[in-house]
Coordinates of C-alpha atoms and ligand atoms in Angstrom, one line a residue:
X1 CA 183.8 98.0 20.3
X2 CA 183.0 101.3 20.9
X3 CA 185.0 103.7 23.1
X4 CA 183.0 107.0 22.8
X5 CA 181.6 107.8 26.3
X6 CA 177.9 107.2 26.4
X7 CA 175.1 109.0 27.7
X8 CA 172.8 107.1 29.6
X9 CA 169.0 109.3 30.7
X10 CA 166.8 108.9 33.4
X11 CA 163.6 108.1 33.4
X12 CA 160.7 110.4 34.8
X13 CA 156.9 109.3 34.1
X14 CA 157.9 107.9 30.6
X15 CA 160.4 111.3 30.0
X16 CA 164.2 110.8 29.0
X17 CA 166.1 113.2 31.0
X18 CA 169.7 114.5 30.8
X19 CA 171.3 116.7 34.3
X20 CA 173.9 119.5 34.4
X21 CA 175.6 117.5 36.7
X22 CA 176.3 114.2 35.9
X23 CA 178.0 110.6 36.9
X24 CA 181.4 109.8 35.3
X25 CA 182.0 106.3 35.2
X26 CA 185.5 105.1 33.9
X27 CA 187.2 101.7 33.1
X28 CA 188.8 100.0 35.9
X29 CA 191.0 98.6 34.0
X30 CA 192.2 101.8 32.1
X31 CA 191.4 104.1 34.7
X32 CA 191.9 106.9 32.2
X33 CA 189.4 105.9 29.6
X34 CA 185.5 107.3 30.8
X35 CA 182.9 104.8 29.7
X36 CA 180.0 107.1 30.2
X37 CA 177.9 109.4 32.2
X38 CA 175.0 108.9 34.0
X39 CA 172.8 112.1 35.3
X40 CA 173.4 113.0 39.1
X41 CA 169.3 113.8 40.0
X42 CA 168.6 115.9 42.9
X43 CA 166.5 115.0 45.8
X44 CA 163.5 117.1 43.5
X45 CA 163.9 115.1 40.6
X46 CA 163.7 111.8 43.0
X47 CA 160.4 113.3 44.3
X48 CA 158.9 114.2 41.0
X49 CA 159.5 110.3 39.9
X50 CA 157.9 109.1 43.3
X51 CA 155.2 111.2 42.3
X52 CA 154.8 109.9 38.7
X53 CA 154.8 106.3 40.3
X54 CA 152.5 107.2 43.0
X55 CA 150.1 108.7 40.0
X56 CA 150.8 105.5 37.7
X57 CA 150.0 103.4 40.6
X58 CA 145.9 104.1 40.1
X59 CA 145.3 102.5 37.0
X60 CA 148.5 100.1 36.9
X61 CA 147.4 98.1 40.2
X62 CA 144.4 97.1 38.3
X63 CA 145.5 96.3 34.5
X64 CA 144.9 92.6 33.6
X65 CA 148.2 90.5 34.4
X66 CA 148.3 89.1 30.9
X67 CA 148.9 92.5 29.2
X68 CA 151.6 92.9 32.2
X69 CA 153.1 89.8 31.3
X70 CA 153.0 90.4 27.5
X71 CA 154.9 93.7 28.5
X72 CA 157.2 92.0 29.9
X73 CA 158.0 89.2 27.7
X74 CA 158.5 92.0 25.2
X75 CA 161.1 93.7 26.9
X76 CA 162.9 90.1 27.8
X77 CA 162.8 89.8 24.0
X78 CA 164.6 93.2 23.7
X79 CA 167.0 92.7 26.0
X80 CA 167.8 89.3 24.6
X81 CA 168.6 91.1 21.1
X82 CA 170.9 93.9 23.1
X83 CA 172.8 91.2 25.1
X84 CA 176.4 91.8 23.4
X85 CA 176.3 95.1 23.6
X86 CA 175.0 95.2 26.5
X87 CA 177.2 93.3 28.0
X88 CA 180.3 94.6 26.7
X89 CA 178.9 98.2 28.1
X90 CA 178.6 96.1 31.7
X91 CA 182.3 94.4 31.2
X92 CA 183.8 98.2 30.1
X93 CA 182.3 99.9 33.3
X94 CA 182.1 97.2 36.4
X95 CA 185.6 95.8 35.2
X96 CA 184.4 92.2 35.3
X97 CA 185.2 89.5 32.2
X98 CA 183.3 89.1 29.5
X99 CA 181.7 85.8 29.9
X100 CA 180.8 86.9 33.4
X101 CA 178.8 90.1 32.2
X102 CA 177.2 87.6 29.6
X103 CA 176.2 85.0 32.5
X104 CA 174.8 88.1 34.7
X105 CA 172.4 89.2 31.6
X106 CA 171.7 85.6 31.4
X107 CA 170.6 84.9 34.9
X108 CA 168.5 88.3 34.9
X109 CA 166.8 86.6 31.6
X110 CA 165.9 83.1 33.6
X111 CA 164.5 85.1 36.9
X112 CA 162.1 87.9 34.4
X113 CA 161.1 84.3 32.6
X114 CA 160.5 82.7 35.6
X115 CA 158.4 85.6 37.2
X116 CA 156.5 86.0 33.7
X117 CA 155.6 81.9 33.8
X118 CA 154.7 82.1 37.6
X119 CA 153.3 85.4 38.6
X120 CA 149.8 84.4 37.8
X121 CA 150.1 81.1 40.1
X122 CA 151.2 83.6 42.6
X123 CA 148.6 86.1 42.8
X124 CA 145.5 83.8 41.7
X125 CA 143.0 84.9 44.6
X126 CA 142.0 81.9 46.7
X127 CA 138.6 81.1 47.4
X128 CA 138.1 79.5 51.2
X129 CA 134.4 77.7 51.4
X130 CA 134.0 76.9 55.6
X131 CA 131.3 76.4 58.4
X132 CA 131.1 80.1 58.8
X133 CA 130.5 81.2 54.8
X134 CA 132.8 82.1 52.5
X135 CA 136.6 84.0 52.4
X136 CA 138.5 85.5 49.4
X137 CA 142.3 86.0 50.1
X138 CA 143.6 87.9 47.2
X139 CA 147.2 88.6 46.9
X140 CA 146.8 92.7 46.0
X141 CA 150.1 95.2 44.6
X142 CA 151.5 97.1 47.6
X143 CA 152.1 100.8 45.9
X144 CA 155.0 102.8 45.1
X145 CA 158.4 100.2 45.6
X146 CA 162.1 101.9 45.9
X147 CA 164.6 99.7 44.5
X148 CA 168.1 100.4 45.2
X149 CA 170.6 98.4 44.2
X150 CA 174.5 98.0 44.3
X151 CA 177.5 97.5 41.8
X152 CA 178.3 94.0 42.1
X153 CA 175.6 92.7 39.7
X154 CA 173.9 95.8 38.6
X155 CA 171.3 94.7 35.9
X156 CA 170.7 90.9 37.9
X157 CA 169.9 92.7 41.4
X158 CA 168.0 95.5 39.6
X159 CA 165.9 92.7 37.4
X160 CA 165.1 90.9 40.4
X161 CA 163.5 93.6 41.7
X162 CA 161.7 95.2 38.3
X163 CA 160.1 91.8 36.9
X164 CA 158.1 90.8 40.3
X165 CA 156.9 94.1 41.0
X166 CA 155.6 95.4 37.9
X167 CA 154.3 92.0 37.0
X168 CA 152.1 91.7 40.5
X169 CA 151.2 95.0 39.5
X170 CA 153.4 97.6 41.4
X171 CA 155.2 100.6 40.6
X172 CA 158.7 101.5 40.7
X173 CA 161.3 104.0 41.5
X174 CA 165.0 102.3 40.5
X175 CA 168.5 104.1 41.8
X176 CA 171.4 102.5 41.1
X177 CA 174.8 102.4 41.8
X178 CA 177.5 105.0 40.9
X179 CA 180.1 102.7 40.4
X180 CA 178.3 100.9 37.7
X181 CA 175.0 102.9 36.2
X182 CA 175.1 102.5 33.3
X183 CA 174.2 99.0 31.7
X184 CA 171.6 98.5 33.8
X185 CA 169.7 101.7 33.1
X186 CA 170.2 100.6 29.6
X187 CA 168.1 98.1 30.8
X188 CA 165.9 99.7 32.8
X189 CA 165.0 101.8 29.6
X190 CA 164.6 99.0 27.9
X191 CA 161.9 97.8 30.3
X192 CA 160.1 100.9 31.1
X193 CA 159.3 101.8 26.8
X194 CA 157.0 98.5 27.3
X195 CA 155.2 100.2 29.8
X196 CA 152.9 102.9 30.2
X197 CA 154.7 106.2 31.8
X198 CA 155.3 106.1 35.3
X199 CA 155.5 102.2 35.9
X200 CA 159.0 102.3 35.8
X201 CA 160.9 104.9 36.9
X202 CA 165.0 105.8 36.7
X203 CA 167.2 107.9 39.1
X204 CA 170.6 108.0 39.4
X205 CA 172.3 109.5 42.4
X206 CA 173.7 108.1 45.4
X207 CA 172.9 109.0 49.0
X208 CA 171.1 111.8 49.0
X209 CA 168.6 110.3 46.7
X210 CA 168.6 107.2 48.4
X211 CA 167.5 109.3 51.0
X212 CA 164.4 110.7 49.3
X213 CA 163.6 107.1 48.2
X214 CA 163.4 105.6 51.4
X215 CA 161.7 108.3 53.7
X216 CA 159.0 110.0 51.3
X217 CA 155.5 109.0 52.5
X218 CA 154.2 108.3 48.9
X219 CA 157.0 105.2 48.9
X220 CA 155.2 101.9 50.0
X221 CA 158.1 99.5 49.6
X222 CA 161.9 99.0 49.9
X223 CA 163.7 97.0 47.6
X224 CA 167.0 97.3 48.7
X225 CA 170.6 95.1 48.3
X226 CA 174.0 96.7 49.8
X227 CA 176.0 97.1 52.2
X228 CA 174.3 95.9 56.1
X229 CA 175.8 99.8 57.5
X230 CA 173.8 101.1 54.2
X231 CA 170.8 99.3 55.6
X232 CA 170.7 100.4 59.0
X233 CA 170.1 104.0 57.3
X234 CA 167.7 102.7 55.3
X235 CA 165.9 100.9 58.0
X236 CA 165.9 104.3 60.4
X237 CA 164.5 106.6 57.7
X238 CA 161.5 104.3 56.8
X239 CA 160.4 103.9 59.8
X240 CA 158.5 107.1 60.3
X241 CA 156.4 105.7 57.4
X242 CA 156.4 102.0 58.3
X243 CA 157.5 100.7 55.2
X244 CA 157.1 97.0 53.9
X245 CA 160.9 95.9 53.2
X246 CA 163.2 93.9 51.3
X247 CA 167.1 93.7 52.7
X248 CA 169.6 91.4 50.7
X249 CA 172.7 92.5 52.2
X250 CA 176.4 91.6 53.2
X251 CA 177.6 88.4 54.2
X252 CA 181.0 85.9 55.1
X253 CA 180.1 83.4 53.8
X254 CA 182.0 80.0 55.0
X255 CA 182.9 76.8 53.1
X256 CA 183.6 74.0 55.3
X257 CA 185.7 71.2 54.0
X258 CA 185.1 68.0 55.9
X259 CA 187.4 65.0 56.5
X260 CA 185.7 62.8 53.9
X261 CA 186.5 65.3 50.8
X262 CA 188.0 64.0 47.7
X263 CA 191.5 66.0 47.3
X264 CA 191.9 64.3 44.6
X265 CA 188.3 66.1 42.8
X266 CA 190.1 67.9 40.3
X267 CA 186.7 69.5 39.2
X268 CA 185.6 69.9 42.9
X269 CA 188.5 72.2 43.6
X270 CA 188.1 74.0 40.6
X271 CA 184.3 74.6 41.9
X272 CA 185.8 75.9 45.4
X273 CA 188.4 78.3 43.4
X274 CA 185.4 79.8 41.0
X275 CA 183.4 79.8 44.1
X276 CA 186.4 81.9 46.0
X277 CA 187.0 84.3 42.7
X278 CA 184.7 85.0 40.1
X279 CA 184.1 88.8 39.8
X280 CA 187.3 89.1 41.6
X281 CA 185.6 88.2 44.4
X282 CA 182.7 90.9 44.6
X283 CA 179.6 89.0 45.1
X284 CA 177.4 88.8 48.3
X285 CA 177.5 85.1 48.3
X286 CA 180.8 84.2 47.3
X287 CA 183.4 82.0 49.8
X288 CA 184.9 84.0 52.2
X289 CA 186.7 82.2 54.2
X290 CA 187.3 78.7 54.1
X291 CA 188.0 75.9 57.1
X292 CA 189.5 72.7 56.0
X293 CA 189.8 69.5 58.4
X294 CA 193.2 69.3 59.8
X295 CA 193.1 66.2 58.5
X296 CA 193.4 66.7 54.8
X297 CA 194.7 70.3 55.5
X298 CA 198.4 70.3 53.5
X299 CA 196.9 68.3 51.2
X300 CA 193.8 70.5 50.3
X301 CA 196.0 73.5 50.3
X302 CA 198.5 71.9 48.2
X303 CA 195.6 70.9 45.0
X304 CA 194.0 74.4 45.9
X305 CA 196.6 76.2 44.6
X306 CA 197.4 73.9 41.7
X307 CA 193.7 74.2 40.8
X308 CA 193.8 78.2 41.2
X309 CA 196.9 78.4 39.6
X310 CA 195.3 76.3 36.1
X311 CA 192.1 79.0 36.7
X312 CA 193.0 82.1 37.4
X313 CA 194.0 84.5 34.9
X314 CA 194.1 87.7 35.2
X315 CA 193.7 90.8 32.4
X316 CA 192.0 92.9 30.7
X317 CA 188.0 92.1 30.8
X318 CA 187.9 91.6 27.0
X319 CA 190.5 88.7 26.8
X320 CA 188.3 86.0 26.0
X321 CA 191.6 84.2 28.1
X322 CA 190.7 86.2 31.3
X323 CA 188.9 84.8 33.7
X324 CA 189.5 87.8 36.7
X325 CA 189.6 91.0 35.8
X326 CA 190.1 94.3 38.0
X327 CA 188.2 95.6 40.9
X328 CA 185.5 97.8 40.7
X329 CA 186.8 100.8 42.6
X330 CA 190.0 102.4 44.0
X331 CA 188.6 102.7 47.7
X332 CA 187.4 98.3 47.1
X333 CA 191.2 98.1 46.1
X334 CA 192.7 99.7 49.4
X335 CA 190.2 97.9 51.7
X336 CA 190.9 94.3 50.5
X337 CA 194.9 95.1 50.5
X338 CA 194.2 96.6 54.1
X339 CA 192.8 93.4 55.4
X340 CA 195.5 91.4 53.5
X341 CA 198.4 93.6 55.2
X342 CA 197.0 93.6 58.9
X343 CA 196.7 89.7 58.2
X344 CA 200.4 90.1 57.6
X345 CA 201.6 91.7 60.0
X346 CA 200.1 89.6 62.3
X347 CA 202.4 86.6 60.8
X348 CA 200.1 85.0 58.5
X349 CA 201.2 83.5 55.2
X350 CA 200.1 85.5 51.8
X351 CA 200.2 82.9 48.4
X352 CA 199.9 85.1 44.9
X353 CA 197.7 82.9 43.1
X354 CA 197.0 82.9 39.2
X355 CA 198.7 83.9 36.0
X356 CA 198.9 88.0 35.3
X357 CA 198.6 88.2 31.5
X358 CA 199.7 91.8 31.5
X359 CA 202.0 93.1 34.0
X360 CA 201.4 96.8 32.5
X361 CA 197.9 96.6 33.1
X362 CA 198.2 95.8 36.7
X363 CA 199.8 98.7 37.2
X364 CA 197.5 101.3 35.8
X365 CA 194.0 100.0 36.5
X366 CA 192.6 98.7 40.0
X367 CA 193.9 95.2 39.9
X368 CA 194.7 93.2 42.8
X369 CA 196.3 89.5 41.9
X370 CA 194.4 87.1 44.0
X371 CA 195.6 85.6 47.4
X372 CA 195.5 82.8 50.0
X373 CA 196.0 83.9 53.4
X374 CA 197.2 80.9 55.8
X375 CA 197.9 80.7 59.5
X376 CA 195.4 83.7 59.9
X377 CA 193.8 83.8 63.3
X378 CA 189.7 82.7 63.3
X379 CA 189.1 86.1 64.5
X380 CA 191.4 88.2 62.3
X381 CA 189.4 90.9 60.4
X382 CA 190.8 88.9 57.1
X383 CA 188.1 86.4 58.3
X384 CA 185.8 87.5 60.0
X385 CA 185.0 91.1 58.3
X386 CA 183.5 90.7 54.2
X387 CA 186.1 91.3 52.4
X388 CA 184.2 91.7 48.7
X389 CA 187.3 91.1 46.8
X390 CA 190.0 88.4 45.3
X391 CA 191.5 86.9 48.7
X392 CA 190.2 84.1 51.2
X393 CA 191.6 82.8 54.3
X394 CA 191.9 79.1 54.7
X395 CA 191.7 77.0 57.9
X396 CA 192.2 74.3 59.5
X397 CA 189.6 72.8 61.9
X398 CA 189.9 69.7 64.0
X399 CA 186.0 69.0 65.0
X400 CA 183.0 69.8 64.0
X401 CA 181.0 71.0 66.2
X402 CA 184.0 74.2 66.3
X403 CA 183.9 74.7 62.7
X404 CA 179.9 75.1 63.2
X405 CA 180.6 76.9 66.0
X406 CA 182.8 79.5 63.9
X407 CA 180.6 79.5 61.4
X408 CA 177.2 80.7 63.5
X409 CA 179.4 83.1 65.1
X410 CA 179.3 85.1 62.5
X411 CA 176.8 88.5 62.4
X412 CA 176.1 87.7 59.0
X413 CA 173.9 84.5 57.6
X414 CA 173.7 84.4 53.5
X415 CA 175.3 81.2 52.5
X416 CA 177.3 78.6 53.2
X417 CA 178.7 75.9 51.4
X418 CA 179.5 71.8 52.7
X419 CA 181.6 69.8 50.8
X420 CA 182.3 65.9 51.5
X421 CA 180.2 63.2 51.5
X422 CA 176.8 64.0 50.6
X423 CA 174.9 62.5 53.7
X424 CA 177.5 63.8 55.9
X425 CA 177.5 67.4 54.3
X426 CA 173.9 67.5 54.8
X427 CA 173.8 67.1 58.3
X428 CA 176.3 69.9 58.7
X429 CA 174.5 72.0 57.0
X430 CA 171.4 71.5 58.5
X431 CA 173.3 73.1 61.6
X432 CA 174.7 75.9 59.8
X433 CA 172.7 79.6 60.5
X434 CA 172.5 80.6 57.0
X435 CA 169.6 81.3 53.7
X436 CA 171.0 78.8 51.7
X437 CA 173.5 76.0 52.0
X438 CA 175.3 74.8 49.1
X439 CA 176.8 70.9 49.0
X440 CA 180.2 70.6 46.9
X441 CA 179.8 73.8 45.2
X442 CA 179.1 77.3 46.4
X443 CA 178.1 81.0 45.1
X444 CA 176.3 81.9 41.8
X445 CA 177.5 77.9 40.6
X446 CA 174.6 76.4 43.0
X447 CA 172.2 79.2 43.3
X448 CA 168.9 78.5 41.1
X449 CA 166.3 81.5 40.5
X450 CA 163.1 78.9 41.4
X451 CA 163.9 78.8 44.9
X452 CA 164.2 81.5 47.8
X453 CA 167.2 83.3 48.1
X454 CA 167.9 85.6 51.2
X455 CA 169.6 85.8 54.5
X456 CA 169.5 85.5 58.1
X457 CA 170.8 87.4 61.1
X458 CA 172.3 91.1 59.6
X459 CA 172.3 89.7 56.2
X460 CA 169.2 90.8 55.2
X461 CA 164.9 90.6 55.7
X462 CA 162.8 89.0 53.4
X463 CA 163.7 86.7 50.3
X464 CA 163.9 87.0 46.6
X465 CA 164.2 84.3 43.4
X466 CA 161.5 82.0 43.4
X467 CA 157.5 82.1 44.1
X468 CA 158.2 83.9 47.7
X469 CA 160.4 86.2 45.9
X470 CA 157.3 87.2 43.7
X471 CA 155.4 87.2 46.6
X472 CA 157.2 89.5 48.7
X473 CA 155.3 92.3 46.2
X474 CA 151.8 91.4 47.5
X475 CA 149.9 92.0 50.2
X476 CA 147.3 89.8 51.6
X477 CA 143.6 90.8 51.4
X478 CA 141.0 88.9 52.8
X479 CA 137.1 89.3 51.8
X480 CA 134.9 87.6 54.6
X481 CA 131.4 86.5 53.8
X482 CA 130.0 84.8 56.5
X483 CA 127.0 83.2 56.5
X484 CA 125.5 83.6 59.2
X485 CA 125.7 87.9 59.4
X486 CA 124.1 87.9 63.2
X487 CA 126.9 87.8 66.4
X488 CA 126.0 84.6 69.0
X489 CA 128.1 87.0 71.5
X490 CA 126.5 90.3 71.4
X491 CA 123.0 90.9 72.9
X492 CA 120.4 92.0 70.6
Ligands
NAD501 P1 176.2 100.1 49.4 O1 175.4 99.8 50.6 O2 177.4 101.0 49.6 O3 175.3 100.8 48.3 C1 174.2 100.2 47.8 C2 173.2 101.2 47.3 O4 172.8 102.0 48.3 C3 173.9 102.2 46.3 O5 172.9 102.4 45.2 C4 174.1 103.4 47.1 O6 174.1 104.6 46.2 C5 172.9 103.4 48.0 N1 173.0 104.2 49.2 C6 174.1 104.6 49.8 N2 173.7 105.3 51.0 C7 172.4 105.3 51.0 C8 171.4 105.8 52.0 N3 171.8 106.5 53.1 N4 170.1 105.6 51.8 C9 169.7 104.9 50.7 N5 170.6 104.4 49.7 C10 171.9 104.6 49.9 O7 176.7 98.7 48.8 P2 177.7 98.5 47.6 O8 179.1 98.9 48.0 O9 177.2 99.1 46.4 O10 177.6 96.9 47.4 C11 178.3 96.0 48.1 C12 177.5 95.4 49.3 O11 176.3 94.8 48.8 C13 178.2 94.2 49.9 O12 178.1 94.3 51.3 C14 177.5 93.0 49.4 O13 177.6 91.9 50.2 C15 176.1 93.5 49.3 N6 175.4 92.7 48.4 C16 174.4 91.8 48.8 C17 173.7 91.0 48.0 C18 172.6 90.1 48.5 O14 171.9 89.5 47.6 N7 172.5 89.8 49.8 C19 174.0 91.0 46.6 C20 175.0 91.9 46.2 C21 175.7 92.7 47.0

């Protein structure tokens, strides 16, 4: 394993570049140890690689998809062959284990495949014979597309971004996130050698270049997943330009546990845990707060913690024991243990959960031992704010048309999960105000890159994963021949 810092470039029109200033990234689990730097571009630099995409833009939206899609599949190849140390570079810097930097570089694999097999389906032009002639309705690259993307899953919501766009024949401007830049623009570099300068381009920065890439008239699209505040920003500053857009953004997600669940479902419990947990709880569409029929309430709580007591162990990323590491950030670290300590104070109950493998480590990095927080009020902040890190409220319900209820309430609409019977899950869910709705499992365990992933409500605009999320890089032109070229209507 290496431990000398690395040096990660952007990329301008095909150019490596290095800044004075740059982006120091450390360990969160050994704070003191700096994984890397990343350059901190100015607002100048942003604009130059806007330009070089704008330029690129010309000849790109018109190459022949097949040598896009041999691009492609190259750099898929080359990632592929980088995985370990890629990953290990994306376990050192984000602070999450091992095996769950390996499944994100392995979920980014699936969509780029999935985009290479499909993109052609996708943008074939249709050909319309009617009464009135002929129509063409080709499916035509919008321009220049921002991507921005957060720290949760840097290189998987950066890749579902690169592979559709390029491959439908768009260019790109990628920034992201501070907190974790520098695995994915490993990537990113990855990608953009297999294409001609200028197709794919690599800032790093935060607002002030987000900034840049969501205002300048020369950008066509926004590709953006964050924060729903960060959003509202984003949504203000395009507007003078009336950009096409792309939102995948927070959510509180709920898991409703009806009457009819199995208790006993050893491995359906260890499905809610992993669902509550993985990444240390720092994904958009994990489990957030959980509402259990009164019913089998003590019960369910009771083989809950069993089951996150056998799962959860938490350490350093690179135990191959580990199955939670640390936070991401110090600021993630005092929100989560704010929300936990007003929940508290208010008289709710806080449960330690898992096994700490090294007390010493806890300590010095940003860990946070996971928790279950009973007895918390419905509208506590602990449950009804996104927490985005290794704590969930449970609760108990006693109908169902409330649990919907308190559900729906919710400003946010991502996903949701039902477990019980099947038939009776699915007719919950069909109520539920949310993109996707998992049955018996929940979060990245029942999402599937074929199909559309997005939210509702202030969780976002637009879909990505699957054919629509290819889609969302086209824009509709329709040729018209009619036949009959003279107007009934208008006198001669
Ligand atoms: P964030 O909104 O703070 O930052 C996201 C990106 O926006 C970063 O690259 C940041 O530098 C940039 N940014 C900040 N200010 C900007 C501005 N004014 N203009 C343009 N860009 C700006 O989000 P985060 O903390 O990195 O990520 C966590 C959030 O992302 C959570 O809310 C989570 O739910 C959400 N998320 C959503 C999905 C989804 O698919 N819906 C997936 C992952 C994460």
């Amino acid at each position: 394993m290496t431990t000398e810092p690395l040096i990660v470039n952007a990329i301008i029109n095909g150019e490596k570049i290095q800044t004075e200033k740059k982006i120091e990234r450390e360990n969160p689990a050994h704070p003191e140890e700096i994984v890397g730097y990343a350059p901190n571009n100015t607002r100048e630099e942003t604009k130059r690689a806007i330009d070089a995409a704008y330029n690129a833009f010309k000849s790109w939206a018109w190459s022949d998809v097949d040598d896009r899609i041999t691009r492609m599949k190259n750099a898929i190849q080359k990632i592929k062959e980088a995985t370990p140390e890629i990953a290990e570079l994306l376990s050192r810097e984000h602070g999450k284990a091992l095996y769950d930097a390996q499944g994100e570089i392995a979920i980014s694999l699936m969509w780029m495949e999935f985009a290479c097999d499909h993109v052609k389906k996708v943008i074939e032009p249709e050909l319309k014979e009617h009464e009135n002639g002929k129509t063409i309705i080709t499916h035509d690259p919008i321009g220049v597309v921002s991507a921005i993307t957060p720290w949760n899953y840097p290189i998987s919501l950066s890749t579902i971004k690169i592979a559709p766009a390029l491959l439908t024949g768009n260019t790109m401007v990628l920034k992201p996130s501070p907190l974790a830049p520098l695995a994915v623009s490993r990537v990113t570099e990855i990608i953009s050698d297999e294409f001609p300068p200028g197709v794919l381009n690599l800032v790093n920065g935060d607002a002030e270049v987000g900034v840049e890439l969501t205002s300048n008239e020369k950008v066509a699209k926004i590709a953006f997943t964050g924060g729903t505040k960060t959003a509202k920003h984003i949504m203000k500053a395009a507007s003078e330009t009336i950009k096409k857009m792309t939102l995948e953004l927070g959510g509180n997600d709920a898991a409703i546990v009806l009457d009819d669940f199995d208790v006993n479902d050893e491995r359906a419990l260890r499905r809610m845990v992993i669902s509550n947990f993985l990444t240390a709880g720092q994904i958009c569409m994990i489990a957030k707060r959980v509402y259990v029929h009164r019913s089998i309430y003590e019960a369910f709580v009771e083989k809950y913690i069993e089951a996150a007591n056998k799962w959860i162990r938490i350490g350093d990323p690179f135990n191959p024991e580990v199955t939670v590491g640390p936070v991401n950030n110090k600021n993630q670290v005092q929100y989560v243990k704010s929300l936990i300590e007003d929940a508290e104070s208010k008289g709710a109950k806080v449960i330690k959960l898992g096994k700490v493998l090294d007390a010493k480590l806890m300590d010095n990095g940003y860990f946070l031992q996971p928790t279950l927080v009973l007895g918390a009020d419905p509208h506590d902040p602990i449950v009804v704010e996104e927490q985005f890190g290794p704590t969930v409220p449970i609760l108990p319900f006693d109908d169902e048309e409330q649990v919907i209820e308190l559900q729906n309430e919710s400003i946010y609409g991502l996903t949701s999960s039902v477990w019980g019977e099947e038939e009776h899950a699915v007719k919950v869910a069909r109520r539920i105000e949310a993109g996707t709705t998992m049955i018996n499992t929940a979060a990245v365990q029942g999402l599937d890159v074929r199909f559309p992933f997005g939210g509702v409500k202030q969780s976002g605009v637009g879909r990505e994963y699957g054919e629509d999320g290819i889609k969302s890089y086209t824009e509709t032109h329709v040729i018209n021949l009619p036949n009959n070229l003279e107007l009934p209507y208008i006198p001669e």
